[in-house]
Tab-separated table of C-alpha atoms in Angstrom:
chain	number	residue	atom	x	y	z
H	18	MET	CA	13.841	-68.737	-3.019
H	19	THR	CA	13.458	-68.495	-7.069
H	20	VAL	CA	13.766	-70.495	-9.874
H	21	HIS	CA	15.103	-68.084	-12.970
H	22	ASN	CA	14.769	-70.428	-15.822
H	23	LEU	CA	14.868	-73.251	-17.999
H	24	TYR	CA	17.143	-74.519	-21.026
H	25	ILE	CA	16.690	-77.549	-22.647
H	26	PHE	CA	19.628	-78.530	-25.499
H	27	SER	CA	19.421	-81.358	-27.461
H	28	ARG	CA	22.308	-83.690	-28.420
H	29	ASN	CA	23.692	-81.837	-31.496
H	30	CYS	CA	22.988	-78.492	-29.917
H	31	THR	CA	19.102	-77.527	-30.699
H	32	LEU	CA	17.655	-75.188	-28.295
H	33	LEU	CA	14.982	-77.842	-27.978
H	34	TYR	CA	12.844	-75.659	-24.798
H	35	TYR	CA	13.561	-72.530	-23.071
H	36	ALA	CA	10.966	-71.244	-20.288
H	37	GLU	CA	11.934	-68.384	-18.102
H	38	TRP	CA	10.003	-67.464	-14.503
H	39	ASN	CA	11.961	-64.815	-13.112
H	40	ARG	CA	14.662	-63.164	-14.567
H	41	LEU	CA	15.316	-59.561	-13.777
H	42	ASN	CA	18.805	-59.422	-16.510
H	43	LYS	CA	17.774	-59.777	-19.882
H	44	SER	CA	20.563	-60.717	-22.054
H	45	GLY	CA	19.701	-57.942	-24.836
H	46	MET	CA	20.407	-60.577	-27.612
H	47	THR	CA	17.614	-63.108	-29.389
H	48	LYS	CA	17.057	-66.166	-27.716
H	49	GLU	CA	18.774	-68.155	-30.420
H	50	GLU	CA	22.220	-66.168	-29.445
H	51	GLU	CA	21.677	-66.597	-26.460
H	52	ALA	CA	21.073	-70.572	-26.530
H	53	LYS	CA	24.132	-70.028	-28.800
H	54	LEU	CA	26.034	-68.788	-26.583
H	55	MET	CA	24.841	-70.648	-23.618
H	56	TYR	CA	25.602	-74.088	-24.921
H	57	GLY	CA	29.189	-73.024	-25.922
H	58	MET	CA	29.930	-72.051	-22.812
H	59	LEU	CA	28.439	-75.249	-21.229
H	60	PHE	CA	30.793	-77.013	-23.817
H	61	SER	CA	33.858	-75.999	-23.032
H	62	ILE	CA	32.918	-76.189	-19.429
H	63	LYS	CA	32.494	-79.855	-19.728
H	64	SER	CA	35.618	-80.626	-21.743
H	65	PHE	CA	37.776	-78.117	-19.047
H	66	ILE	CA	36.498	-80.018	-16.591
H	67	ASN	CA	37.125	-83.591	-18.477
H	68	LYS	CA	40.477	-82.921	-18.632
H	69	ILE	CA	41.378	-80.671	-15.867
H	70	SER	CA	40.274	-83.107	-13.403
H	71	PRO	CA	42.960	-84.495	-11.080
H	72	LEU	CA	40.445	-88.064	-10.232
H	73	ASP	CA	37.844	-90.208	-12.600
H	74	PRO	CA	35.338	-87.005	-13.348
H	75	LYS	CA	32.565	-89.336	-12.650
H	76	ASP	CA	29.320	-87.206	-13.007
H	77	GLY	CA	31.407	-84.392	-14.620
H	78	PHE	CA	29.929	-80.942	-14.328
H	79	LEU	CA	27.250	-80.149	-11.949
H	80	HIS	CA	26.558	-76.820	-11.312
H	81	TYR	CA	28.162	-73.639	-10.736
H	82	LYS	CA	27.672	-71.184	-8.163
H	83	THR	CA	28.144	-66.894	-8.897
H	84	SER	CA	27.513	-64.357	-6.378
H	85	LYS	CA	24.068	-64.018	-7.653
H	86	TYR	CA	22.911	-66.854	-9.113
H	87	THR	CA	23.565	-71.330	-9.267
H	88	LEU	CA	23.175	-72.469	-12.535
H	89	ASN	CA	22.641	-76.628	-12.110
H	90	TYR	CA	23.233	-78.728	-14.983
H	91	LEU	CA	21.719	-82.202	-16.145
H	92	GLU	CA	22.761	-84.620	-19.036
H	93	THR	CA	21.571	-87.762	-19.646
H	94	PRO	CA	23.253	-90.587	-21.071
H	95	SER	CA	21.873	-90.034	-24.488
H	96	GLY	CA	23.320	-86.609	-24.968
H	97	LEU	CA	20.217	-84.157	-23.572
H	98	LYS	CA	21.099	-81.160	-21.314
H	99	PHE	CA	18.827	-79.886	-18.864
H	100	VAL	CA	19.793	-76.424	-17.482
H	101	LEU	CA	18.221	-74.593	-14.299
H	102	ASN	CA	19.163	-71.149	-12.931
H	103	THR	CA	18.503	-70.641	-9.574
H	104	ASP	CA	19.138	-68.823	-6.513
H	105	ASN	CA	22.219	-69.301	-4.501
H	106	SER	CA	19.913	-70.622	-1.430
H	107	ALA	CA	18.224	-74.082	-3.943
H	108	GLN	CA	19.931	-77.149	-2.872
H	109	ASN	CA	20.285	-80.455	-4.831
H	110	VAL	CA	18.170	-79.212	-7.619
H	111	ARG	CA	19.434	-82.487	-9.444
H	112	GLY	CA	16.377	-84.194	-7.638
H	113	LEU	CA	14.251	-81.929	-9.535
H	114	LEU	CA	16.312	-81.444	-13.008
H	115	GLN	CA	15.849	-85.777	-12.834
H	116	GLN	CA	12.268	-85.539	-12.196
H	117	LEU	CA	12.099	-82.573	-15.089
H	118	TYR	CA	13.556	-85.385	-17.387
H	119	SER	CA	11.875	-88.510	-16.121
H	120	GLN	CA	7.869	-87.078	-15.786
H	121	ILE	CA	8.112	-84.690	-18.226
H	122	TYR	CA	10.219	-84.632	-20.864
H	123	VAL	CA	9.640	-88.469	-21.678
H	124	GLU	CA	6.060	-88.731	-20.520
H	125	TYR	CA	4.967	-85.710	-22.563
H	126	VAL	CA	7.459	-85.356	-26.284
H	127	ILE	CA	9.245	-88.754	-26.010
H	128	LYS	CA	5.281	-90.356	-25.860
H	129	ASN	CA	3.501	-88.392	-28.062
H	130	PRO	CA	4.229	-89.331	-31.782
H	131	LEU	CA	3.030	-86.094	-33.003
H	132	CYS	CA	5.991	-84.249	-31.704
H	133	GLN	CA	9.421	-84.129	-33.804
H	134	LEU	CA	12.718	-85.303	-31.702
H	135	ASN	CA	15.194	-82.690	-32.363
H	136	GLU	CA	13.231	-80.130	-33.020
H	137	PRO	CA	12.147	-77.606	-30.634
H	138	ILE	CA	9.068	-78.594	-28.342
H	139	GLN	CA	5.436	-77.365	-29.469
H	140	SER	CA	3.252	-79.361	-27.093
H	141	GLU	CA	1.100	-77.037	-24.750
H	142	LEU	CA	0.438	-79.974	-22.621
H	143	PHE	CA	4.260	-80.284	-21.842
H	144	LYS	CA	4.536	-76.716	-21.431
H	145	ASN	CA	1.505	-76.833	-18.659
H	146	LYS	CA	2.579	-79.686	-16.720
H	147	LEU	CA	6.440	-78.630	-16.593
H	148	ASP	CA	5.616	-75.283	-15.658
H	149	GLU	CA	3.057	-77.295	-12.848
H	150	LEU	CA	6.230	-79.028	-11.977
H	151	VAL	CA	8.676	-76.109	-11.481
H	152	LYS	CA	5.898	-74.161	-9.614
H	153	SER	CA	5.384	-76.914	-6.902
H	154	SER	CA	8.940	-77.721	-6.522
H	155	PRO	CA	10.612	-76.037	-2.783
H	156	TYR	CA	12.981	-74.205	-4.937
H	157	PHE	CA	10.500	-71.823	-6.360
M	22	MET	CA	3.306	-107.730	-27.628
M	23	LYS	CA	-0.832	-107.117	-26.126
M	24	GLN	CA	-0.860	-111.091	-26.052
M	25	GLN	CA	1.700	-111.235	-24.080
M	26	ASN	CA	-0.154	-108.234	-21.605
M	27	VAL	CA	-2.770	-110.851	-21.457
M	28	ASP	CA	-1.214	-113.829	-20.590
M	29	THR	CA	1.592	-111.924	-17.859
M	30	LYS	CA	-1.841	-110.068	-16.530
M	31	THR	CA	-2.068	-112.138	-13.381
M	32	ASN	CA	1.218	-112.007	-12.260
M	33	LEU	CA	2.329	-108.988	-13.093
M	34	PRO	CA	-0.390	-106.711	-11.668
M	35	ASP	CA	0.761	-103.035	-12.613
M	36	THR	CA	4.135	-102.865	-13.098
M	37	GLY	CA	5.641	-103.724	-16.916
M	38	GLU	CA	6.417	-100.127	-17.593
M	39	ALA	CA	8.694	-101.516	-20.466
M	40	ASP	CA	5.817	-103.426	-22.257
M	41	GLU	CA	3.801	-100.690	-21.975
M	42	CYS	CA	5.682	-98.338	-23.534
M	43	LEU	CA	6.688	-100.734	-26.155
M	44	PHE	CA	2.959	-100.742	-27.742
M	45	GLU	CA	2.750	-97.258	-27.412
M	46	TYR	CA	5.820	-96.529	-29.544
M	47	LEU	CA	5.096	-99.908	-32.179
M	48	HIS	CA	1.582	-98.464	-32.387
M	49	ALA	CA	3.365	-94.843	-32.823
M	50	GLU	CA	6.168	-96.212	-35.888
M	51	MET	CA	2.594	-97.656	-37.172
M	52	VAL	CA	0.713	-94.698	-37.436
M	53	ASN	CA	3.995	-92.883	-39.038
M	54	TYR	CA	4.745	-95.841	-41.655
M	55	VAL	CA	1.043	-96.041	-42.938
M	56	LEU	CA	0.765	-92.320	-43.520
M	57	SER	CA	4.275	-92.197	-45.147
M	58	SER	CA	3.449	-95.322	-47.351
M	59	LYS	CA	0.530	-93.703	-49.011
M	60	THR	CA	0.258	-91.706	-51.400
M	61	ASN	CA	-2.951	-89.406	-50.341
M	62	GLY	CA	-4.539	-87.708	-53.493
M	63	LYS	CA	-6.803	-85.531	-51.731
M	64	GLU	CA	-4.963	-83.345	-49.121
M	65	GLY	CA	-5.957	-83.391	-45.843
M	66	GLU	CA	-7.556	-86.880	-45.726
M	67	GLU	CA	-5.638	-89.558	-44.452
M	68	GLU	CA	-5.565	-92.828	-45.961
M	69	LEU	CA	-5.760	-95.114	-42.506
M	70	SER	CA	-7.742	-98.267	-43.809
M	71	PRO	CA	-4.619	-99.979	-43.384
M	72	LEU	CA	-3.916	-98.972	-39.725
M	73	GLU	CA	-7.869	-100.248	-39.176
M	74	TRP	CA	-7.017	-103.523	-41.055
M	75	MET	CA	-4.306	-104.000	-39.006
M	76	GLY	CA	-6.100	-103.393	-35.440
M	77	PHE	CA	-8.702	-105.571	-37.383
M	78	GLY	CA	-6.750	-109.013	-36.919
M	79	VAL	CA	-5.519	-108.135	-33.787
M	80	GLY	CA	-8.837	-107.589	-32.219
M	81	TYR	CA	-9.961	-110.604	-33.922
M	82	ARG	CA	-6.988	-112.640	-32.424
M	83	ILE	CA	-7.138	-111.653	-28.949
M	84	MET	CA	-10.960	-112.081	-28.641
M	85	GLU	CA	-9.582	-116.035	-29.197
M	86	ARG	CA	-7.945	-115.511	-25.943
M	87	LEU	CA	-10.346	-113.592	-23.625
M	88	THR	CA	-12.737	-115.734	-24.257
M	89	ARG	CA	-11.546	-118.458	-23.504
M	90	GLU	CA	-13.287	-119.061	-19.922
M	91	TRP	CA	-16.268	-117.532	-20.619
M	92	ALA	CA	-19.550	-118.867	-21.353
M	93	ARG	CA	-21.377	-117.587	-24.246
M	94	PHE	CA	-22.590	-114.219	-23.762
M	95	LYS	CA	-26.671	-113.793	-23.948
M	96	ASP	CA	-26.998	-110.831	-26.439
M	97	GLU	CA	-25.533	-108.278	-27.637
M	98	LEU	CA	-25.551	-105.723	-24.688
M	99	ASP	CA	-23.749	-108.421	-23.061
M	100	THR	CA	-21.151	-108.812	-25.284
M	101	ILE	CA	-20.517	-104.514	-25.842
M	102	LYS	CA	-20.312	-105.180	-21.918
M	103	PHE	CA	-17.557	-107.554	-22.148
M	104	ILE	CA	-15.783	-104.999	-24.890
M	105	CYS	CA	-16.201	-102.510	-22.379
M	106	MET	CA	-14.458	-103.632	-19.647
M	107	ASP	CA	-12.191	-106.592	-20.059
M	108	LEU	CA	-10.979	-105.601	-23.395
M	109	TRP	CA	-10.013	-102.536	-22.803
M	110	SER	CA	-8.622	-103.107	-19.434
M	111	SER	CA	-6.526	-105.996	-20.880
M	112	LEU	CA	-5.322	-103.767	-23.358
M	113	TYR	CA	-5.317	-100.007	-21.875
M	114	ARG	CA	-5.344	-100.305	-18.349
M	115	LYS	CA	-8.826	-99.222	-17.509
M	116	GLN	CA	-12.504	-99.304	-18.175
M	117	ILE	CA	-14.488	-97.742	-20.971
M	118	ASP	CA	-15.906	-94.951	-18.627
M	119	ASN	CA	-19.389	-94.570	-20.878
M	120	LEU	CA	-21.412	-96.836	-22.559
M	121	ARG	CA	-24.895	-95.779	-24.252
M	122	THR	CA	-26.750	-97.571	-26.515
M	123	ASN	CA	-30.619	-96.698	-28.462
M	124	HIS	CA	-31.012	-100.535	-28.352
M	125	GLN	CA	-31.519	-100.596	-31.970
M	126	GLY	CA	-27.753	-101.593	-32.781
M	127	VAL	CA	-25.653	-98.137	-32.178
M	128	TYR	CA	-23.699	-98.101	-28.986
M	129	VAL	CA	-21.434	-95.697	-27.803
M	130	LEU	CA	-18.392	-95.848	-26.031
M	131	HIS	CA	-17.012	-93.089	-23.954
M	132	ASP	CA	-13.079	-93.235	-23.026
M	133	ASN	CA	-12.254	-89.510	-20.475
M	134	ALA	CA	-8.370	-90.406	-21.126
M	135	PHE	CA	-7.781	-92.711	-23.641
M	136	ARG	CA	-4.766	-94.144	-23.215
M	137	LEU	CA	-2.884	-93.553	-26.908
M	138	LEU	CA	-4.222	-89.741	-26.288
M	139	THR	CA	-3.389	-89.220	-22.558
M	140	ASN	CA	0.037	-87.639	-23.635
M	141	ILE	CA	-0.719	-85.247	-26.044
M	142	GLY	CA	-2.797	-82.790	-25.420
M	143	ALA	CA	-4.464	-81.142	-22.302
M	144	PRO	CA	-8.691	-80.540	-22.188
M	145	ASP	CA	-8.001	-76.976	-22.953
M	146	SER	CA	-6.079	-76.805	-25.464
M	147	THR	CA	-6.940	-77.268	-29.325
M	148	GLN	CA	-3.328	-78.556	-30.428
M	149	TYR	CA	-3.122	-81.355	-32.232
M	150	LEU	CA	-7.104	-81.715	-32.459
M	151	ARG	CA	-6.638	-82.069	-36.269
M	152	GLU	CA	-3.974	-84.888	-36.058
M	153	ALA	CA	-5.508	-87.500	-33.037
M	154	PRO	CA	-8.091	-89.044	-35.197
M	155	ARG	CA	-5.301	-91.055	-36.574
M	156	LEU	CA	-3.942	-92.588	-33.361
M	157	LEU	CA	-7.831	-93.590	-33.389
M	158	ALA	CA	-8.190	-96.138	-36.560
M	159	PHE	CA	-6.088	-98.616	-34.984
M	160	THR	CA	-8.532	-99.297	-32.238
M	161	CYS	CA	-11.854	-98.564	-34.305
M	162	GLY	CA	-10.267	-101.782	-36.400
M	163	LEU	CA	-9.539	-103.815	-32.300
M	164	LEU	CA	-12.791	-103.119	-32.107
M	165	ARG	CA	-14.350	-103.834	-34.992
M	166	GLY	CA	-12.162	-107.058	-35.473
M	167	SER	CA	-13.151	-108.088	-31.238
M	168	LEU	CA	-16.373	-108.069	-32.443
M	169	ALA	CA	-15.875	-109.783	-35.531
M	170	ASN	CA	-14.790	-112.716	-34.029
M	171	LEU	CA	-18.182	-112.519	-31.650
M	172	GLY	CA	-20.383	-113.132	-34.596
M	173	ILE	CA	-21.014	-109.292	-34.708
M	174	VAL	CA	-20.632	-107.424	-37.755
M	175	SER	CA	-20.324	-103.826	-37.265
M	176	THR	CA	-18.657	-100.365	-38.138
M	177	VAL	CA	-16.920	-98.393	-35.671
M	178	THR	CA	-15.949	-94.757	-36.257
M	179	ALA	CA	-14.168	-92.996	-33.939
M	180	GLU	CA	-14.838	-88.819	-32.923
M	181	ILE	CA	-12.387	-86.832	-30.414
M	182	ALA	CA	-13.829	-83.632	-29.243
M	183	THR	CA	-11.622	-82.569	-26.210
M	184	LEU	CA	-8.301	-84.176	-25.991
M	185	PRO	CA	-7.687	-87.007	-23.836
M	186	SER	CA	-11.056	-88.389	-24.194
M	187	CYS	CA	-13.015	-89.675	-27.452
M	188	LYS	CA	-16.060	-91.720	-28.422
M	189	PHE	CA	-16.252	-94.733	-30.253
M	190	HIS	CA	-19.529	-95.258	-32.592
M	191	VAL	CA	-19.971	-99.469	-32.685
M	192	GLN	CA	-22.909	-99.336	-35.371
M	193	VAL	CA	-23.804	-102.905	-35.643
M	194	GLN	CA	-25.010	-104.235	-38.711
M	195	ARG	CA	-28.429	-106.287	-38.986
M	196	VAL	CA	-28.403	-108.634	-41.501
């Protein structure tokens, strides 16, 4: 099982954080461009799902799967977006994403008065804790 | 809010997540506000005395509350011990880890994981080391205010070597 990479987007489409653990295929463009592309796709999927759903889409978009990887998506009510790519055998990554949000992002970014909100995250402590959490998860 | 913490301490042992972060956020905003409202002449030196004064007032009042069921303290060391244990645990949910004194009016209070610093930096990184002192000014004043209410005039300074830990130097002024 592997965790490939993680994107955190703010409500207004800034890439707050990007981390990579096991990514074999590079996209061949800069991180900024890639983030824009990713955000655009997520945005489209979200509105696609909301429009096309025959029933009330409660949680909206949760994940998609290709033959090689799964993209797991968590959006908080405040509009933060967590995107985690894992392999297909990882089940129920949502818990991990929730944990990442409540135990890492809130603790080490929101509660750090020296961190600017809605700007790329610089804190080293955040980085370390995030790495720790992902590496200790059963999916890694 | 601190007052409230003291009052509800008995019936709410370790819950109360909401009121804890309320103080943290308010403190962060106070620091930001004080920094932004002052136009500093000298670059690199921040004007933190308003923060210290706020801390002084809070400390002075809190002491009134905390010591209401206590007998008079024997001596200075006793008072400082009270601060390290009771005041600290009612405000920061832990006690001071280490107290040193030279028995001539200098006390060093060592906190290994100061609550206002725990979410900022890891011990092995030097990031934010320069900005961190501004988060201690309020607490310096708090110490000074609480000591003042117990009849001890002092100056309090803080020092950070590695991040979540810090030292408060209390220098008692003899008249």
